[in-house]
Amino acid sequence: MAPTNKAERKAVVDVAAWMFNVVTSVGVIIVNKALMATYGFSYATTLTGLHFATTTQMTAALRWFGFIQSSHLPLSELLRFILFANFSIVGMNVSLMWNSVGFYQIAKLSMIPVSCFLEVVMDKIRYSRDTKLSIAVVLLGVGVCTVTDLSVNTQGFIAAFIAVWSTSLQQYYVLHLQRRYNLSSFNLLGHTAPAQAATLLLLGPFLDYWLTNKRVDAYNYNLVSLMFIILSCTIAVGTNLSQFICIGRFTAVSFQVLGHMKTILVLIMGFFFFGKEGLNLHVVLGMIIAVAGMIWYGNASSKPGGKERRSLSVPTSRQQKHASFSDSNEHDGSV
Protein backbone atom coordinates (compact mmCIF):
# COMPACT_ATOMS: atom_id res chain seq x y z
CA MET A 1 0.00 0.00 0.00
CA ALA A 2 2.85 2.36 0.82
CA PRO A 3 4.47 2.22 -2.66
CA THR A 4 1.10 2.99 -4.23
CA ASN A 5 0.66 5.98 -1.95
CA LYS A 6 4.19 7.12 -2.77
CA ALA A 7 3.52 6.76 -6.48
CA GLU A 8 0.28 8.68 -6.14
CA ARG A 9 1.99 11.48 -4.21
CA LYS A 10 4.71 11.69 -6.88
CA ALA A 11 2.07 11.83 -9.61
CA VAL A 12 0.22 14.63 -7.82
CA VAL A 13 3.42 16.65 -7.34
CA ASP A 14 4.42 16.04 -10.98
CA VAL A 15 1.07 17.30 -12.25
CA ALA A 16 1.16 20.30 -9.91
CA ALA A 17 4.70 21.23 -11.04
CA TRP A 18 3.73 20.86 -14.68
CA MET A 19 0.54 22.93 -14.32
CA PHE A 20 2.53 25.60 -12.45
CA ASN A 21 4.92 25.82 -15.39
CA VAL A 22 2.13 25.88 -17.99
CA VAL A 23 0.12 28.59 -16.22
CA THR A 24 3.10 30.86 -15.53
CA SER A 25 4.65 30.36 -18.99
CA VAL A 26 1.42 31.09 -20.85
CA GLY A 27 0.71 33.99 -18.50
CA VAL A 28 4.08 35.66 -19.06
CA ILE A 29 3.74 35.21 -22.85
CA ILE A 30 0.32 36.89 -22.88
CA VAL A 31 1.52 39.75 -20.64
CA ASN A 32 4.67 40.27 -22.72
CA LYS A 33 2.66 40.24 -25.93
CA ALA A 34 0.41 42.96 -24.56
CA LEU A 35 3.39 44.92 -23.22
CA MET A 36 5.24 44.82 -26.53
CA ALA A 37 2.36 45.01 -29.02
CA THR A 38 0.14 47.47 -27.16
CA TYR A 39 2.61 49.59 -25.21
CA GLY A 40 5.63 49.32 -27.51
CA PHE A 41 8.09 47.97 -24.93
CA SER A 42 10.14 45.94 -27.42
CA TYR A 43 13.26 45.43 -25.27
CA ALA A 44 13.07 41.66 -24.89
CA THR A 45 16.63 41.02 -23.62
CA THR A 46 16.47 43.81 -21.04
CA LEU A 47 13.06 42.57 -19.90
CA THR A 48 14.52 39.07 -19.43
CA GLY A 49 17.28 40.62 -17.32
CA LEU A 50 14.61 42.25 -15.16
CA HIS A 51 12.92 38.85 -14.84
CA PHE A 52 16.11 37.31 -13.45
CA ALA A 53 16.72 40.33 -11.18
CA THR A 54 13.27 39.78 -9.65
CA THR A 55 13.99 36.05 -9.36
CA THR A 56 17.26 36.89 -7.59
CA GLN A 57 15.36 38.97 -5.04
CA MET A 58 12.98 36.06 -4.45
CA THR A 59 15.79 33.55 -3.87
CA ALA A 60 17.62 36.02 -1.60
CA ALA A 61 14.47 36.49 0.50
CA LEU A 62 13.93 32.72 0.76
CA ARG A 63 17.55 32.23 1.80
CA TRP A 64 17.23 34.98 4.44
CA PHE A 65 14.11 33.30 5.87
CA GLY A 66 15.92 29.95 5.93
CA PHE A 67 13.92 28.18 3.20
CA ILE A 68 17.04 27.74 1.04
CA GLN A 69 20.08 26.08 2.56
CA SER A 70 23.63 27.02 1.57
CA SER A 71 25.06 24.99 -1.30
CA HIS A 72 28.09 24.93 -3.57
CA LEU A 73 28.35 25.21 -7.34
CA PRO A 74 31.86 25.48 -8.85
CA LEU A 75 32.52 28.72 -10.69
CA SER A 76 33.48 26.86 -13.88
CA GLU A 77 30.10 25.08 -13.94
CA LEU A 78 28.26 28.34 -13.25
CA LEU A 79 30.07 30.15 -16.06
CA ARG A 80 29.37 27.30 -18.48
CA PHE A 81 25.67 27.36 -17.59
CA ILE A 82 25.44 31.15 -17.91
CA LEU A 83 27.17 30.97 -21.31
CA PHE A 84 24.61 28.47 -22.61
CA ALA A 85 21.65 30.27 -21.02
CA ASN A 86 22.55 33.73 -22.31
CA PHE A 87 23.40 32.47 -25.80
CA SER A 88 19.98 30.80 -25.74
CA ILE A 89 18.17 34.04 -24.91
CA VAL A 90 20.16 36.19 -27.34
CA GLY A 91 20.09 33.52 -30.04
CA MET A 92 16.32 33.15 -29.91
CA ASN A 93 15.80 36.92 -30.10
CA VAL A 94 18.20 37.31 -33.04
CA SER A 95 16.75 34.24 -34.77
CA LEU A 96 13.25 35.70 -34.56
CA MET A 97 14.51 38.96 -36.07
CA TRP A 98 16.52 37.44 -38.92
CA ASN A 99 14.24 34.51 -39.87
CA SER A 100 10.68 34.08 -41.01
CA VAL A 101 8.21 33.01 -38.32
CA GLY A 102 7.91 29.62 -40.02
CA PHE A 103 11.64 28.87 -39.89
CA TYR A 104 11.80 30.21 -36.31
CA GLN A 105 9.15 27.64 -35.32
CA ILE A 106 11.03 24.87 -37.16
CA ALA A 107 14.14 25.82 -35.19
CA LYS A 108 12.22 25.58 -31.91
CA LEU A 109 10.88 22.15 -32.88
CA SER A 110 14.40 20.94 -33.66
CA MET A 111 15.30 21.37 -29.97
CA ILE A 112 13.55 18.07 -29.26
CA PRO A 113 15.78 15.86 -31.47
CA VAL A 114 18.85 17.82 -30.30
CA SER A 115 17.87 17.20 -26.65
CA CYS A 116 17.34 13.52 -27.49
CA PHE A 117 20.81 13.42 -29.05
CA LEU A 118 22.37 14.93 -25.92
CA GLU A 119 20.66 12.38 -23.68
CA VAL A 120 21.72 9.49 -25.92
CA VAL A 121 25.36 10.65 -26.10
CA MET A 122 25.85 12.07 -22.59
CA ASP A 123 23.55 9.87 -20.48
CA LYS A 124 23.39 6.72 -22.65
CA ILE A 125 19.58 6.92 -22.76
CA ARG A 126 17.74 4.48 -25.01
CA TYR A 127 14.29 5.26 -26.43
CA SER A 128 11.74 2.64 -27.42
CA ARG A 129 10.12 2.66 -30.86
CA ASP A 130 6.82 3.97 -29.44
CA THR A 131 8.60 6.80 -27.63
CA LYS A 132 10.37 7.85 -30.84
CA LEU A 133 7.15 7.66 -32.86
CA SER A 134 5.22 9.68 -30.27
CA ILE A 135 7.88 12.43 -30.41
CA ALA A 136 7.55 12.46 -34.21
CA VAL A 137 3.75 12.85 -33.90
CA VAL A 138 4.19 15.81 -31.51
CA LEU A 139 6.64 17.45 -33.93
CA LEU A 140 4.22 16.91 -36.81
CA GLY A 141 1.25 18.34 -34.92
CA VAL A 142 3.02 21.43 -33.64
CA GLY A 143 4.55 21.94 -37.09
CA VAL A 144 1.10 21.88 -38.69
CA CYS A 145 -0.09 24.39 -36.06
CA THR A 146 2.68 26.93 -36.31
CA VAL A 147 4.78 26.61 -39.46
CA THR A 148 3.78 28.77 -42.41
CA ASP A 149 6.50 30.26 -44.62
CA LEU A 150 9.98 28.75 -44.56
CA SER A 151 12.24 31.42 -46.02
CA VAL A 152 15.76 31.29 -44.60
CA ASN A 153 19.08 33.05 -45.07
CA THR A 154 22.64 32.32 -43.99
CA GLN A 155 22.83 34.65 -40.98
CA GLY A 156 19.36 33.58 -39.84
CA PHE A 157 20.34 29.90 -40.07
CA ILE A 158 23.49 30.53 -38.00
CA ALA A 159 21.48 32.41 -35.34
CA ALA A 160 18.91 29.60 -35.21
CA PHE A 161 21.65 26.95 -34.98
CA ILE A 162 23.26 28.75 -32.02
CA ALA A 163 19.87 29.26 -30.34
CA VAL A 164 18.83 25.61 -30.70
CA TRP A 165 22.07 24.11 -29.38
CA SER A 166 22.56 26.61 -26.55
CA THR A 167 18.94 26.17 -25.38
CA SER A 168 19.21 22.39 -25.50
CA LEU A 169 22.53 22.45 -23.62
CA GLN A 170 21.15 24.88 -21.02
CA GLN A 171 18.17 22.63 -20.33
CA TYR A 172 20.37 19.53 -20.22
CA TYR A 173 22.65 21.24 -17.71
CA VAL A 174 19.75 22.07 -15.39
CA LEU A 175 19.23 18.37 -14.69
CA HIS A 176 22.96 17.58 -14.84
CA LEU A 177 23.88 20.18 -12.20
CA GLN A 178 20.99 19.27 -9.90
CA ARG A 179 22.03 15.62 -9.91
CA ARG A 180 25.80 16.05 -9.81
CA TYR A 181 25.89 18.61 -6.99
CA ASN A 182 22.69 17.53 -5.22
CA LEU A 183 21.05 20.92 -5.74
CA SER A 184 17.36 21.63 -5.37
CA SER A 185 15.60 23.83 -7.92
CA PHE A 186 15.74 26.74 -5.46
CA ASN A 187 19.46 26.21 -4.83
CA LEU A 188 20.35 26.11 -8.52
CA LEU A 189 18.21 29.15 -9.29
CA GLY A 190 19.88 30.96 -6.39
CA HIS A 191 23.27 30.38 -8.02
CA THR A 192 22.34 31.14 -11.63
CA ALA A 193 19.74 33.95 -11.42
CA PRO A 194 22.08 36.69 -10.05
CA ALA A 195 24.71 36.00 -12.73
CA GLN A 196 22.10 35.97 -15.51
CA ALA A 197 20.50 39.16 -14.21
CA ALA A 198 23.84 40.97 -14.08
CA THR A 199 24.97 39.92 -17.56
CA LEU A 200 21.61 40.49 -19.25
CA LEU A 201 21.03 43.90 -17.64
CA LEU A 202 24.54 44.90 -18.66
CA LEU A 203 24.35 43.68 -22.26
CA GLY A 204 20.59 43.82 -22.81
CA PRO A 205 20.18 47.55 -23.54
CA PHE A 206 22.96 47.43 -26.16
CA LEU A 207 21.59 44.28 -27.79
CA ASP A 208 18.03 45.65 -27.79
CA TYR A 209 19.25 48.87 -29.40
CA TRP A 210 21.00 46.81 -32.09
CA LEU A 211 17.85 44.75 -32.72
CA THR A 212 15.23 47.52 -32.56
CA ASN A 213 17.20 50.75 -33.05
CA LYS A 214 15.48 52.03 -29.88
CA ARG A 215 17.02 52.93 -26.53
CA VAL A 216 15.43 51.46 -23.43
CA ASP A 217 16.19 54.62 -21.42
CA ALA A 218 14.30 56.70 -24.02
CA TYR A 219 11.11 54.66 -23.69
CA ASN A 220 8.06 56.66 -22.60
CA TYR A 221 7.33 54.95 -19.27
CA ASN A 222 3.91 55.45 -17.72
CA LEU A 223 1.92 53.91 -14.89
CA VAL A 224 0.21 51.27 -17.04
CA SER A 225 3.38 50.12 -18.81
CA LEU A 226 5.23 49.96 -15.47
CA MET A 227 2.41 47.84 -14.04
CA PHE A 228 2.73 45.44 -16.99
CA ILE A 229 6.52 45.27 -16.53
CA ILE A 230 6.10 44.49 -12.82
CA LEU A 231 3.43 41.88 -13.61
CA SER A 232 5.68 40.28 -16.24
CA CYS A 233 8.59 40.11 -13.76
CA THR A 234 6.38 38.65 -11.03
CA ILE A 235 4.98 35.88 -13.24
CA ALA A 236 8.45 35.18 -14.68
CA VAL A 237 9.69 34.23 -11.19
CA GLY A 238 7.25 31.32 -11.29
CA THR A 239 8.25 30.49 -14.86
CA ASN A 240 11.97 30.36 -14.01
CA LEU A 241 11.41 28.29 -10.87
CA SER A 242 8.92 25.89 -12.44
CA GLN A 243 11.26 25.25 -15.38
CA PHE A 244 13.99 24.06 -13.00
CA ILE A 245 11.48 22.01 -11.00
CA CYS A 246 10.04 20.31 -14.09
CA ILE A 247 13.39 19.50 -15.70
CA GLY A 248 14.64 18.23 -12.33
CA ARG A 249 11.61 15.94 -11.95
CA PHE A 250 11.46 14.83 -15.59
CA THR A 251 14.15 15.44 -18.23
CA ALA A 252 14.92 18.11 -20.83
CA VAL A 253 13.31 16.00 -23.57
CA SER A 254 10.09 15.47 -21.61
CA PHE A 255 10.07 19.18 -20.79
CA GLN A 256 10.38 20.02 -24.50
CA VAL A 257 7.80 17.51 -25.71
CA LEU A 258 5.12 18.28 -23.15
CA GLY A 259 6.10 21.95 -23.26
CA HIS A 260 4.45 22.30 -26.65
CA MET A 261 1.13 22.16 -24.81
CA LYS A 262 1.99 25.77 -23.94
CA THR A 263 2.26 26.56 -27.65
CA ILE A 264 -1.24 25.21 -28.19
CA LEU A 265 -2.64 27.12 -25.20
CA VAL A 266 -1.04 30.35 -26.45
CA LEU A 267 -2.72 29.84 -29.84
CA ILE A 268 -6.08 29.22 -28.17
CA MET A 269 -5.77 32.19 -25.80
CA GLY A 270 -4.61 34.37 -28.68
CA PHE A 271 -7.85 33.43 -30.43
CA PHE A 272 -9.93 34.58 -27.46
CA PHE A 273 -7.91 37.72 -26.63
CA PHE A 274 -6.72 38.93 -30.01
CA GLY A 275 -9.36 37.77 -32.49
CA LYS A 276 -10.02 34.85 -34.80
CA GLU A 277 -7.15 35.38 -37.19
CA GLY A 278 -4.83 32.39 -36.94
CA LEU A 279 -7.26 29.77 -35.68
CA ASN A 280 -8.68 27.70 -38.55
CA LEU A 281 -9.29 24.05 -39.43
CA HIS A 282 -5.63 23.62 -40.38
CA VAL A 283 -4.44 24.83 -36.95
CA VAL A 284 -7.10 22.86 -35.04
CA LEU A 285 -6.03 19.67 -36.85
CA GLY A 286 -2.43 20.31 -35.83
CA MET A 287 -3.50 20.83 -32.20
CA ILE A 288 -5.35 17.51 -32.16
CA ILE A 289 -2.35 15.66 -33.64
CA ALA A 290 0.05 17.32 -31.14
CA VAL A 291 -2.10 16.55 -28.09
CA ALA A 292 -2.51 12.92 -29.23
CA GLY A 293 1.28 12.69 -29.59
CA MET A 294 1.83 14.15 -26.10
CA ILE A 295 -0.57 11.63 -24.56
CA TRP A 296 1.16 8.83 -26.46
CA TYR A 297 4.59 10.09 -25.35
CA GLY A 298 3.55 10.24 -21.69
CA ASN A 299 2.27 6.67 -21.88
CA ALA A 300 5.16 5.27 -23.96
CA SER A 301 8.00 6.90 -22.01
CA SER A 302 6.59 5.77 -18.65
CA LYS A 303 6.45 2.09 -19.66
CA PRO A 304 9.38 -0.23 -18.83
CA GLY A 305 11.94 0.17 -21.59
CA GLY A 306 10.23 3.27 -22.96
CA LYS A 307 13.13 5.47 -21.93
CA GLU A 308 15.98 4.07 -19.90
CA ARG A 309 19.72 4.22 -19.42
CA ARG A 310 21.69 1.63 -21.36
CA SER A 311 23.77 -0.76 -19.25
CA LEU A 312 27.47 -0.36 -20.04
CA SER A 313 28.52 -3.71 -18.61
CA VAL A 314 26.96 -7.15 -18.23
CA PRO A 315 26.50 -8.07 -14.54
CA THR A 316 28.46 -11.18 -13.61
CA SER A 317 26.74 -12.01 -10.35
CA ARG A 318 23.25 -11.90 -8.89
CA GLN A 319 24.29 -9.01 -6.65
CA GLN A 320 25.49 -6.97 -9.63
CA LYS A 321 22.26 -7.73 -11.49
CA HIS A 322 20.21 -6.54 -8.53
CA ALA A 323 22.27 -3.33 -8.24
CA SER A 324 21.89 -2.65 -11.97
CA PHE A 325 18.12 -3.17 -11.74
CA SER A 326 17.89 -0.73 -8.81
CA ASP A 327 19.87 1.95 -10.65
CA SER A 328 17.62 1.58 -13.69
CA ASN A 329 14.50 1.96 -11.55
CA GLU A 330 15.90 5.05 -9.90
CA HIS A 331 16.56 6.68 -13.25
CA ASP A 332 13.22 5.65 -14.73
CA GLY A 333 11.44 7.34 -11.86
CA SER A 334 12.82 10.70 -12.93
CA VAL A 335 11.92 10.58 -16.61
Phi, psi and omega in degrees: 000323182296315179300323178297315178298320179296318179295320179294319178297319179297318180297319180296316180294320178300313180296317180297317179297317181294315180295324177300316180293317181298312183296314182289323181293313178296320180299315182291328177294315181295316180296316179295324178296318177293319181297319184277317185282321185271319186252002171070020177273088188260028184259075190295319183290318177297319178298320176297321175299320176295324176301313182287331175295318177294320177297321178299318178297321179296313181294325178295318179295317179295323178293320180296324179277357176089009180279341177242123180275157179295145181211170183236134172226119181304145182301322181298321178291320179297315181296321178296317179296315180297323178299311179296314185296316182288323174297327177298311182295311181293318181298319179294319179295316180291321179299319179295326181284321187269343183248163171291160179299322180298314180290327176300318179292321176300319179298318179297320179295327182291350176296331181294306177298328177294318178296321176299316179300316179297320179292322179294316184283313187277321186249002179057041179279141177242132180255140175285167180299317181297321179296317179296316181295322179295322176297318179298321179294318178299314179300318179296313182297313180292325177297317178298323180294317198245336188273126177242264178281155184231031179292140183214152176227172187298309183294326177293320179296318179297316179298318180293321179299313179297317182297315183296311183289321180292321178294316179296319178293320179299315181289325175297319183290335176303309180290320181300314182290323179297319182284316186291321184251012177054050182258138171282171178300320179296317180299311183296319179294325178296330178280318190271326186299315180299318181293320178293320179298315182296313183291319182288324178288333177283315184268336186305310181301322179289318179294317179296324177294321178294322182281325188245348185061030178229142179265134182293330180284346179265001180294143181276085182289140173219177186300317183293314180296322177295322178295320178293321178297315179297318179296318178299315180295322181294313180294323182297333175302314178294322179296313180298315182293314184293330176298314180294321179297312184294315179295324177294326181274331179247234173212173180297324180293312178300321178298320180290313184297305181289338180295340179288350169300328178294323177300316180294317180295322178297319178298317181293314181292327175298325177297317182285322185270328189240012174105178189270001184298137171099347181247105181225185183299323179300314181290317180299319177299317178298320178299315181297316179298316182296315180296319177299320178295321179295318178296317178297317180299314180301321180287315184292318184287340181272348179285155175302128181085355181292324179200107185211161179281132178290141176281128183273346179217153179271121181299139183254358178216163180299324180295318180294321179297318179296318179296319180296319179296321179295316180298319180296320179294321178299316182292318182299331180293342184258359180251000000 
